[in-house]
Amino acid sequence: MSSLEARIQRLEDIHEIQNLLGRYEYLHTADKQEETVELYAKKTPGVTAEVANWGVYEGIEGIKRLFLGLHRMGGEKALIGSMHMHTLTTQVIEVAGDGKTAKGVWISPGHETGNNPQGKPEAMWAWLKYGVDFVKEDGKWKIWHFHVYPIFMTPYEKSWVEAPPPDSTLPGASTLPEELKPDRPTTYFWQYTTNVKCDLVPAPPEPYETWDDRSVA
Amino acid sequence: MSSLEARIQRLEDIHEIQNLLGRYEYLHTADKQEETVELYAKKTPGVTAEVANWGVYEGIEGIKRLFLGLHRMGGEKALIGSMHMHTLTTQVIEVAGDGKTAKGVWISPGHETGNNPQGKPEAMWAWLKYGVDFVKEDGKWKIWHFHVYPIFMTPYEKSWVEAPPPDSTLPGASTLPEELKPDRPTTYFWQYTTNVKCDLVPAPPEPYETWDDRSVA
Amino acid sequence: MSSLEARIQRLEDIHEIQNLLGRYEYLHTADKQEETVELYAKKTPGVTAEVANWGVYEGIEGIKRLFLGLHRMGGEKALIGSMHMHTLTTQVIEVAGDGKTAKGVWISPGHETGNNPQGKPEAMWAWLKYGVDFVKEDGKWKIWHFHVYPIFMTPYEKSWVEAPPPDSTLPGASTLPEELKPDRPTTYFWQYTTNVKCDLVPAPPEPYETWDDRSVA
């Protein structure tokens, strides 16, 4: 049985991690991309962010390309009438016995609104899952490995059963400016279609003692 | 570093606050308005509740006007076929270092069903955010400042992009019986329309030591 | 005031219970039925699971009939294109003062996709509530009494106002193979229709000292 102090610390860690990813969601919707970058680890090697079929962005430079670059390709104008909102539910968090890392998964009901190719706002239901590894730097929890797993993204007028089949790579990826491209291709792709089965990815984390390379991201 | 006992207390506070606002949601759906009033602070000056574009209700007398009065204008009959359900997700809670107050924000997927002007039940998706300040009275957490921030409210058959533009004041406010009117006008109004940007209101709270007038409500 | 150690234990209990029901949701979507059975109490009398209008399954043998039997009636083939996803929000958990049992309620936005009678996948929004009693066995929390309370289940193209009225018993119950039948009829049935009122079932639990037969399930 670990000391009382260590047990309290672990409970505080869980709360801080929940707040950390919660802050991400509010910042994300409000296009606070600089503040979002600050949520990521700065001193720990191996930082990654992988969103759906967009590929893997590596290191803090990759995180900046993803949030300050790719997320802002549309410029100020694209923010008018757009809304990207994702929630955190069904939380399973495990903090390592050594208190240095943690893993968490969430199911995220949400919605996306943006201009369609005709320049008209289009509303979509967008459900996803998060699998995130965290690391503690100088006493503060940071995002270490971040992975957004799509469930479905469907125009409001159609269900996910009727939605067009997803691409396994980001549409237009080949014409992305070189400086916004991911470092590596997508590592895992699943999205609901009528001919697939549901899987256990990310699997909810099990208790663990020290970092074991069993990332949920 | 505060004492172990103070740190445990703070973790218990977080849990009690989560339960408190959770109870509000179940009571709200079941029209348990008397029990809802009991969740509010009774001994602390400055209690407020502000819902969307309805204006600000002040003091425990204002809370009673809002919940026992305004929420029950339709009478018993209006409860048949109606359903007002709001969830709590994406929780960010900060308890003051001194343990006397706390702040929390939530994103709330939900839905509303009520009779339309033709007396026919109408289903709507209603997403909102909560920004709530809490205060501890005699060892129990209470709601101090309560603010419901709308995101969208849209008839089931139409997306938020197609929904009619919201009013910035409660429809029919001018004909409300005097005794149900708010004490002050709405302090902040935002709701999704195709010509606005998303903002960071309420902003997720930052850690703080003692009440600092930076309300999330 | 209980000892610091007991208070820490209680906070750990809350976290473990949240993780436990969270794991259930991920396992459920991925058809990991054997792992789901493992979440239930094995050494405590009175285990039950009741889902909507399906009746009550009793004891660990009943739990196996429900998850390994009834949930798999469609066989492997039925998993293609199907998706059963339920989230956990609006959590209210109370752990008994004696630390041996606990109660929790949740509101669960979700969705169901499965083949309709014509063999075509059909998407439905499915909101429910959970009321669950938990018991600690050999230092680990387990599900003791599990009750899924439907709110609405409606084809994507229609709102809950337009949805066909629900049956109060499982459709086809009378032709279920004997070995898959529930042990007892449904104990409580409510689902939104345009002629009912919302109720407070399950009610969020109140703090309690020792198991008091006031189940939330």
PDB file of C-alpha atoms in Angstrom, chain B:
ATOM      1  CA  MET B   1       2.214  22.296   0.146  1.00  0.00           C
ATOM      2  CA  SER B   2      -1.003  22.233   2.084  1.00  0.00           C
ATOM      3  CA  SER B   3      -1.671  19.597   4.721  1.00  0.00           C
ATOM      4  CA  LEU B   4      -2.831  16.139   3.711  1.00  0.00           C
ATOM      5  CA  GLU B   5      -6.177  16.814   5.337  1.00  0.00           C
ATOM      6  CA  ALA B   6      -6.716  19.974   3.301  1.00  0.00           C
ATOM      7  CA  ARG B   7      -5.833  18.165   0.101  1.00  0.00           C
ATOM      8  CA  ILE B   8      -8.302  15.364   0.851  1.00  0.00           C
ATOM      9  CA  GLN B   9     -10.958  17.949   1.648  1.00  0.00           C
ATOM     10  CA  ARG B  10     -10.404  19.596  -1.698  1.00  0.00           C
ATOM     11  CA  LEU B  11     -10.854  16.299  -3.551  1.00  0.00           C
ATOM     12  CA  GLU B  12     -14.040  15.647  -1.605  1.00  0.00           C
ATOM     13  CA  ASP B  13     -15.205  19.140  -2.530  1.00  0.00           C
ATOM     14  CA  ILE B  14     -14.769  18.409  -6.234  1.00  0.00           C
ATOM     15  CA  HIS B  15     -16.801  15.246  -5.908  1.00  0.00           C
ATOM     16  CA  GLU B  16     -19.541  16.955  -3.924  1.00  0.00           C
ATOM     17  CA  ILE B  17     -19.796  19.755  -6.488  1.00  0.00           C
ATOM     18  CA  GLN B  18     -20.070  17.264  -9.334  1.00  0.00           C
ATOM     19  CA  ASN B  19     -22.857  15.451  -7.461  1.00  0.00           C
ATOM     20  CA  LEU B  20     -24.584  18.758  -6.657  1.00  0.00           C
ATOM     21  CA  LEU B  21     -24.899  19.899 -10.257  1.00  0.00           C
ATOM     22  CA  GLY B  22     -25.694  16.340 -11.320  1.00  0.00           C
ATOM     23  CA  ARG B  23     -28.621  16.292  -8.872  1.00  0.00           C
ATOM     24  CA  TYR B  24     -29.829  19.557 -10.364  1.00  0.00           C
ATOM     25  CA  GLU B  25     -30.172  17.905 -13.771  1.00  0.00           C
ATOM     26  CA  TYR B  26     -32.264  14.971 -12.557  1.00  0.00           C
ATOM     27  CA  LEU B  27     -34.469  17.262 -10.468  1.00  0.00           C
ATOM     28  CA  HIS B  28     -34.888  19.673 -13.366  1.00  0.00           C
ATOM     29  CA  THR B  29     -36.169  17.024 -15.758  1.00  0.00           C
ATOM     30  CA  ALA B  30     -38.616  15.724 -13.127  1.00  0.00           C
ATOM     31  CA  ASP B  31     -40.018  19.211 -12.362  1.00  0.00           C
ATOM     32  CA  LYS B  32     -38.808  18.988  -8.744  1.00  0.00           C
ATOM     33  CA  GLN B  33     -38.579  22.764  -8.478  1.00  0.00           C
ATOM     34  CA  GLU B  34     -38.785  23.015  -4.663  1.00  0.00           C
ATOM     35  CA  GLU B  35     -35.836  20.646  -4.343  1.00  0.00           C
ATOM     36  CA  THR B  36     -33.978  22.652  -6.977  1.00  0.00           C
ATOM     37  CA  VAL B  37     -34.320  25.847  -4.946  1.00  0.00           C
ATOM     38  CA  GLU B  38     -32.690  23.998  -2.019  1.00  0.00           C
ATOM     39  CA  LEU B  39     -29.505  23.576  -4.070  1.00  0.00           C
ATOM     40  CA  TYR B  40     -28.900  27.335  -3.982  1.00  0.00           C
ATOM     41  CA  ALA B  41     -26.992  29.278  -1.329  1.00  0.00           C
ATOM     42  CA  LYS B  42     -29.205  30.733   1.396  1.00  0.00           C
ATOM     43  CA  LYS B  43     -26.730  32.610   3.583  1.00  0.00           C
ATOM     44  CA  THR B  44     -24.378  34.156   1.062  1.00  0.00           C
ATOM     45  CA  PRO B  45     -25.148  37.498  -0.586  1.00  0.00           C
ATOM     46  CA  GLY B  46     -25.191  37.801  -4.337  1.00  0.00           C
ATOM     47  CA  VAL B  47     -26.970  34.634  -5.448  1.00  0.00           C
ATOM     48  CA  THR B  48     -27.910  34.813  -9.143  1.00  0.00           C
ATOM     49  CA  ALA B  49     -29.367  32.655 -11.867  1.00  0.00           C
ATOM     50  CA  GLU B  50     -29.258  33.630 -15.504  1.00  0.00           C
ATOM     51  CA  VAL B  51     -30.685  31.420 -18.227  1.00  0.00           C
ATOM     52  CA  ALA B  52     -30.014  32.200 -21.876  1.00  0.00           C
ATOM     53  CA  ASN B  53     -31.870  35.405 -22.793  1.00  0.00           C
ATOM     54  CA  TRP B  54     -34.229  35.388 -19.800  1.00  0.00           C
ATOM     55  CA  GLY B  55     -32.422  38.011 -17.714  1.00  0.00           C
ATOM     56  CA  VAL B  56     -30.854  37.737 -14.263  1.00  0.00           C
ATOM     57  CA  TYR B  57     -32.778  36.543 -11.196  1.00  0.00           C
ATOM     58  CA  GLU B  58     -31.250  37.735  -7.945  1.00  0.00           C
ATOM     59  CA  GLY B  59     -31.290  36.457  -4.385  1.00  0.00           C
ATOM     60  CA  ILE B  60     -33.139  33.454  -3.089  1.00  0.00           C
ATOM     61  CA  GLU B  61     -36.398  35.287  -3.836  1.00  0.00           C
ATOM     62  CA  GLY B  62     -35.302  35.601  -7.445  1.00  0.00           C
ATOM     63  CA  ILE B  63     -34.390  31.902  -7.548  1.00  0.00           C
ATOM     64  CA  LYS B  64     -37.892  31.072  -6.339  1.00  0.00           C
ATOM     65  CA  ARG B  65     -39.475  33.324  -8.971  1.00  0.00           C
ATOM     66  CA  LEU B  66     -37.432  31.589 -11.646  1.00  0.00           C
ATOM     67  CA  PHE B  67     -37.995  27.970 -10.628  1.00  0.00           C
ATOM     68  CA  LEU B  68     -41.309  27.957  -8.766  1.00  0.00           C
ATOM     69  CA  GLY B  69     -42.817  30.715 -10.905  1.00  0.00           C
ATOM     70  CA  LEU B  70     -41.450  31.005 -14.431  1.00  0.00           C
ATOM     71  CA  HIS B  71     -40.695  27.297 -14.844  1.00  0.00           C
ATOM     72  CA  ARG B  72     -44.268  26.446 -13.848  1.00  0.00           C
ATOM     73  CA  MET B  73     -46.190  29.019 -15.868  1.00  0.00           C
ATOM     74  CA  GLY B  74     -47.737  26.272 -17.975  1.00  0.00           C
ATOM     75  CA  GLY B  75     -49.195  24.519 -14.946  1.00  0.00           C
ATOM     76  CA  GLU B  76     -49.580  20.784 -14.411  1.00  0.00           C
ATOM     77  CA  LYS B  77     -51.077  20.288 -17.845  1.00  0.00           C
ATOM     78  CA  ALA B  78     -47.950  21.525 -19.606  1.00  0.00           C
ATOM     79  CA  LEU B  79     -45.963  18.675 -18.071  1.00  0.00           C
ATOM     80  CA  ILE B  80     -47.765  16.077 -20.174  1.00  0.00           C
ATOM     81  CA  GLY B  81     -45.572  15.199 -23.134  1.00  0.00           C
ATOM     82  CA  SER B  82     -42.917  17.717 -22.180  1.00  0.00           C
ATOM     83  CA  MET B  83     -39.300  16.779 -21.444  1.00  0.00           C
ATOM     84  CA  HIS B  84     -36.401  19.071 -20.570  1.00  0.00           C
ATOM     85  CA  MET B  85     -33.190  17.117 -20.322  1.00  0.00           C
ATOM     86  CA  HIS B  86     -29.661  18.452 -20.075  1.00  0.00           C
ATOM     87  CA  THR B  87     -26.482  16.506 -19.402  1.00  0.00           C
ATOM     88  CA  LEU B  88     -23.123  17.358 -17.844  1.00  0.00           C
ATOM     89  CA  THR B  89     -19.967  16.659 -19.840  1.00  0.00           C
ATOM     90  CA  THR B  90     -16.483  18.136 -20.320  1.00  0.00           C
ATOM     91  CA  GLN B  91     -16.234  19.155 -16.678  1.00  0.00           C
ATOM     92  CA  VAL B  92     -13.559  21.621 -15.524  1.00  0.00           C
ATOM     93  CA  ILE B  93     -13.776  22.379 -11.792  1.00  0.00           C
ATOM     94  CA  GLU B  94     -11.442  24.530  -9.679  1.00  0.00           C
ATOM     95  CA  VAL B  95     -11.846  24.801  -5.929  1.00  0.00           C
ATOM     96  CA  ALA B  96     -10.291  27.912  -4.346  1.00  0.00           C
ATOM     97  CA  GLY B  97      -7.140  27.335  -2.342  1.00  0.00           C
ATOM     98  CA  ASP B  98      -9.014  28.570   0.721  1.00  0.00           C
ATOM     99  CA  GLY B  99     -11.759  25.980   0.120  1.00  0.00           C
ATOM    100  CA  LYS B 100     -14.598  28.481   0.435  1.00  0.00           C
ATOM    101  CA  THR B 101     -15.665  28.865  -3.194  1.00  0.00           C
ATOM    102  CA  ALA B 102     -15.350  26.984  -6.455  1.00  0.00           C
ATOM    103  CA  LYS B 103     -15.988  27.450 -10.160  1.00  0.00           C
ATOM    104  CA  GLY B 104     -17.026  24.963 -12.811  1.00  0.00           C
ATOM    105  CA  VAL B 105     -17.909  24.805 -16.479  1.00  0.00           C
ATOM    106  CA  TRP B 106     -19.654  22.081 -18.454  1.00  0.00           C
ATOM    107  CA  ILE B 107     -20.813  21.453 -22.033  1.00  0.00           C
ATOM    108  CA  SER B 108     -24.348  20.107 -22.030  1.00  0.00           C
ATOM    109  CA  PRO B 109     -25.815  18.082 -24.897  1.00  0.00           C
ATOM    110  CA  GLY B 110     -29.552  17.916 -24.351  1.00  0.00           C
ATOM    111  CA  HIS B 111     -33.021  18.178 -25.707  1.00  0.00           C
ATOM    112  CA  GLU B 112     -36.286  19.963 -25.040  1.00  0.00           C
ATOM    113  CA  THR B 113     -39.780  18.826 -25.813  1.00  0.00           C
ATOM    114  CA  GLY B 114     -42.798  20.998 -25.225  1.00  0.00           C
ATOM    115  CA  ASN B 115     -46.007  22.068 -26.810  1.00  0.00           C
ATOM    116  CA  ASN B 116     -45.718  24.434 -29.729  1.00  0.00           C
ATOM    117  CA  PRO B 117     -48.225  27.298 -30.108  1.00  0.00           C
ATOM    118  CA  GLN B 118     -50.605  24.830 -31.759  1.00  0.00           C
ATOM    119  CA  GLY B 119     -50.538  22.665 -28.634  1.00  0.00           C
ATOM    120  CA  LYS B 120     -48.610  19.860 -30.325  1.00  0.00           C
ATOM    121  CA  PRO B 121     -45.454  18.443 -28.724  1.00  0.00           C
ATOM    122  CA  GLU B 122     -42.330  19.497 -30.572  1.00  0.00           C
ATOM    123  CA  ALA B 123     -38.893  17.903 -30.187  1.00  0.00           C
ATOM    124  CA  MET B 124     -35.765  20.060 -30.172  1.00  0.00           C
ATOM    125  CA  TRP B 125     -32.057  19.419 -29.761  1.00  0.00           C
ATOM    126  CA  ALA B 126     -30.759  21.904 -27.193  1.00  0.00           C
ATOM    127  CA  TRP B 127     -27.049  22.182 -26.469  1.00  0.00           C
ATOM    128  CA  LEU B 128     -25.809  24.574 -23.821  1.00  0.00           C
ATOM    129  CA  LYS B 129     -22.876  25.377 -21.583  1.00  0.00           C
ATOM    130  CA  TYR B 130     -22.967  25.914 -17.843  1.00  0.00           C
ATOM    131  CA  GLY B 131     -20.757  28.353 -15.964  1.00  0.00           C
ATOM    132  CA  VAL B 132     -21.375  28.055 -12.240  1.00  0.00           C
ATOM    133  CA  ASP B 133     -19.750  29.533  -9.117  1.00  0.00           C
ATOM    134  CA  PHE B 134     -20.232  27.590  -5.896  1.00  0.00           C
ATOM    135  CA  VAL B 135     -19.966  28.547  -2.243  1.00  0.00           C
ATOM    136  CA  LYS B 136     -19.680  26.425   0.885  1.00  0.00           C
ATOM    137  CA  GLU B 137     -22.275  27.084   3.587  1.00  0.00           C
ATOM    138  CA  ASP B 138     -22.092  25.219   6.887  1.00  0.00           C
ATOM    139  CA  GLY B 139     -19.900  22.590   5.302  1.00  0.00           C
ATOM    140  CA  LYS B 140     -22.138  21.983   2.278  1.00  0.00           C
ATOM    141  CA  TRP B 141     -21.591  23.169  -1.280  1.00  0.00           C
ATOM    142  CA  LYS B 142     -24.315  25.330  -2.791  1.00  0.00           C
ATOM    143  CA  ILE B 143     -24.909  27.024  -6.143  1.00  0.00           C
ATOM    144  CA  TRP B 144     -23.946  30.702  -5.862  1.00  0.00           C
ATOM    145  CA  HIS B 145     -23.991  32.073  -9.419  1.00  0.00           C
ATOM    146  CA  PHE B 146     -25.627  30.004 -12.135  1.00  0.00           C
ATOM    147  CA  HIS B 147     -25.487  30.821 -15.827  1.00  0.00           C
ATOM    148  CA  VAL B 148     -26.864  28.780 -18.714  1.00  0.00           C
ATOM    149  CA  TYR B 149     -25.168  29.746 -21.990  1.00  0.00           C
ATOM    150  CA  PRO B 150     -27.068  28.534 -25.070  1.00  0.00           C
ATOM    151  CA  ILE B 151     -25.206  26.950 -27.976  1.00  0.00           C
ATOM    152  CA  PHE B 152     -28.129  26.047 -30.187  1.00  0.00           C
ATOM    153  CA  MET B 153     -31.767  25.029 -29.849  1.00  0.00           C
ATOM    154  CA  THR B 154     -33.199  23.651 -33.015  1.00  0.00           C
ATOM    155  CA  PRO B 155     -36.315  21.740 -34.046  1.00  0.00           C
ATOM    156  CA  TYR B 156     -35.423  18.094 -34.640  1.00  0.00           C
ATOM    157  CA  GLU B 157     -36.238  18.395 -38.333  1.00  0.00           C
ATOM    158  CA  LYS B 158     -33.753  21.225 -38.940  1.00  0.00           C
ATOM    159  CA  SER B 159     -30.118  21.722 -38.088  1.00  0.00           C
ATOM    160  CA  TRP B 160     -28.785  24.688 -36.110  1.00  0.00           C
ATOM    161  CA  VAL B 161     -27.721  26.171 -39.448  1.00  0.00           C
ATOM    162  CA  GLU B 162     -31.365  26.304 -40.542  1.00  0.00           C
ATOM    163  CA  ALA B 163     -32.848  27.202 -37.153  1.00  0.00           C
ATOM    164  CA  PRO B 164     -34.594  30.545 -36.820  1.00  0.00           C
ATOM    165  CA  PRO B 165     -32.281  33.245 -35.408  1.00  0.00           C
ATOM    166  CA  PRO B 166     -32.579  33.550 -31.641  1.00  0.00           C
ATOM    167  CA  ASP B 167     -34.006  36.506 -29.818  1.00  0.00           C
ATOM    168  CA  SER B 168     -31.676  38.291 -27.469  1.00  0.00           C
ATOM    169  CA  THR B 169     -34.526  38.695 -24.993  1.00  0.00           C
ATOM    170  CA  LEU B 170     -37.070  36.157 -23.816  1.00  0.00           C
ATOM    171  CA  PRO B 171     -39.995  36.106 -26.257  1.00  0.00           C
ATOM    172  CA  GLY B 172     -43.021  37.537 -24.487  1.00  0.00           C
ATOM    173  CA  ALA B 173     -40.822  39.105 -21.801  1.00  0.00           C
ATOM    174  CA  SER B 174     -42.733  42.376 -21.939  1.00  0.00           C
ATOM    175  CA  THR B 175     -46.020  40.654 -21.151  1.00  0.00           C
ATOM    176  CA  LEU B 176     -44.645  38.520 -18.307  1.00  0.00           C
ATOM    177  CA  PRO B 177     -46.529  39.066 -15.055  1.00  0.00           C
ATOM    178  CA  GLU B 178     -44.596  41.582 -12.978  1.00  0.00           C
ATOM    179  CA  GLU B 179     -43.885  39.022 -10.264  1.00  0.00           C
ATOM    180  CA  LEU B 180     -42.077  36.695 -12.696  1.00  0.00           C
ATOM    181  CA  LYS B 181     -39.851  39.263 -14.349  1.00  0.00           C
ATOM    182  CA  PRO B 182     -36.070  39.106 -13.944  1.00  0.00           C
ATOM    183  CA  ASP B 183     -34.263  41.626 -11.747  1.00  0.00           C
ATOM    184  CA  ARG B 184     -31.875  42.686 -14.482  1.00  0.00           C
ATOM    185  CA  PRO B 185     -31.458  42.212 -18.245  1.00  0.00           C
ATOM    186  CA  THR B 186     -29.371  39.424 -19.744  1.00  0.00           C
ATOM    187  CA  THR B 187     -25.644  40.148 -19.224  1.00  0.00           C
ATOM    188  CA  TYR B 188     -24.278  38.189 -22.145  1.00  0.00           C
ATOM    189  CA  PHE B 189     -25.910  36.664 -25.155  1.00  0.00           C
ATOM    190  CA  TRP B 190     -24.433  34.332 -27.733  1.00  0.00           C
ATOM    191  CA  GLN B 191     -26.106  31.599 -29.691  1.00  0.00           C
ATOM    192  CA  TYR B 192     -24.953  29.933 -32.882  1.00  0.00           C
ATOM    193  CA  THR B 193     -25.988  31.644 -36.083  1.00  0.00           C
ATOM    194  CA  THR B 194     -24.299  31.506 -39.452  1.00  0.00           C
ATOM    195  CA  ASN B 195     -22.801  34.966 -39.034  1.00  0.00           C
ATOM    196  CA  VAL B 196     -21.055  34.739 -35.669  1.00  0.00           C
ATOM    197  CA  LYS B 197     -17.765  33.309 -34.374  1.00  0.00           C
ATOM    198  CA  CYS B 198     -17.449  30.968 -31.413  1.00  0.00           C
ATOM    199  CA  ASP B 199     -16.040  32.507 -28.277  1.00  0.00           C
ATOM    200  CA  LEU B 200     -14.464  31.399 -24.999  1.00  0.00           C
ATOM    201  CA  VAL B 201     -17.403  32.202 -22.752  1.00  0.00           C
ATOM    202  CA  PRO B 202     -17.483  30.827 -20.191  1.00  0.00           C
ATOM    203  CA  ALA B 203     -13.719  30.307 -20.106  1.00  0.00           C
ATOM    204  CA  PRO B 204     -12.663  27.234 -18.149  1.00  0.00           C
ATOM    205  CA  PRO B 205     -11.557  28.413 -14.692  1.00  0.00           C
ATOM    206  CA  GLU B 206      -7.901  28.638 -13.673  1.00  0.00           C
ATOM    207  CA  PRO B 207      -6.639  27.607 -10.233  1.00  0.00           C
ATOM    208  CA  TYR B 208      -7.147  30.431  -7.721  1.00  0.00           C
ATOM    209  CA  GLU B 209      -6.466  30.995  -4.070  1.00  0.00           C
ATOM    210  CA  THR B 210      -9.382  33.065  -2.823  1.00  0.00           C
ATOM    211  CA  TRP B 211     -12.522  34.466  -4.457  1.00  0.00           C
ATOM    212  CA  ASP B 212     -11.332  36.888  -7.118  1.00  0.00           C
ATOM    213  CA  ASP B 213     -14.518  38.185  -8.761  1.00  0.00           C
ATOM    214  CA  ARG B 214     -13.587  36.293 -11.917  1.00  0.00           C
ATOM    215  CA  SER B 215     -16.942  34.563 -12.081  1.00  0.00           C
ATOM    216  CA  VAL B 216     -17.609  31.949 -14.750  1.00  0.00           C
ATOM    217  CA  ALA B 217     -21.333  32.734 -14.490  1.00  0.00           C
TER     218      ALA B 217
END
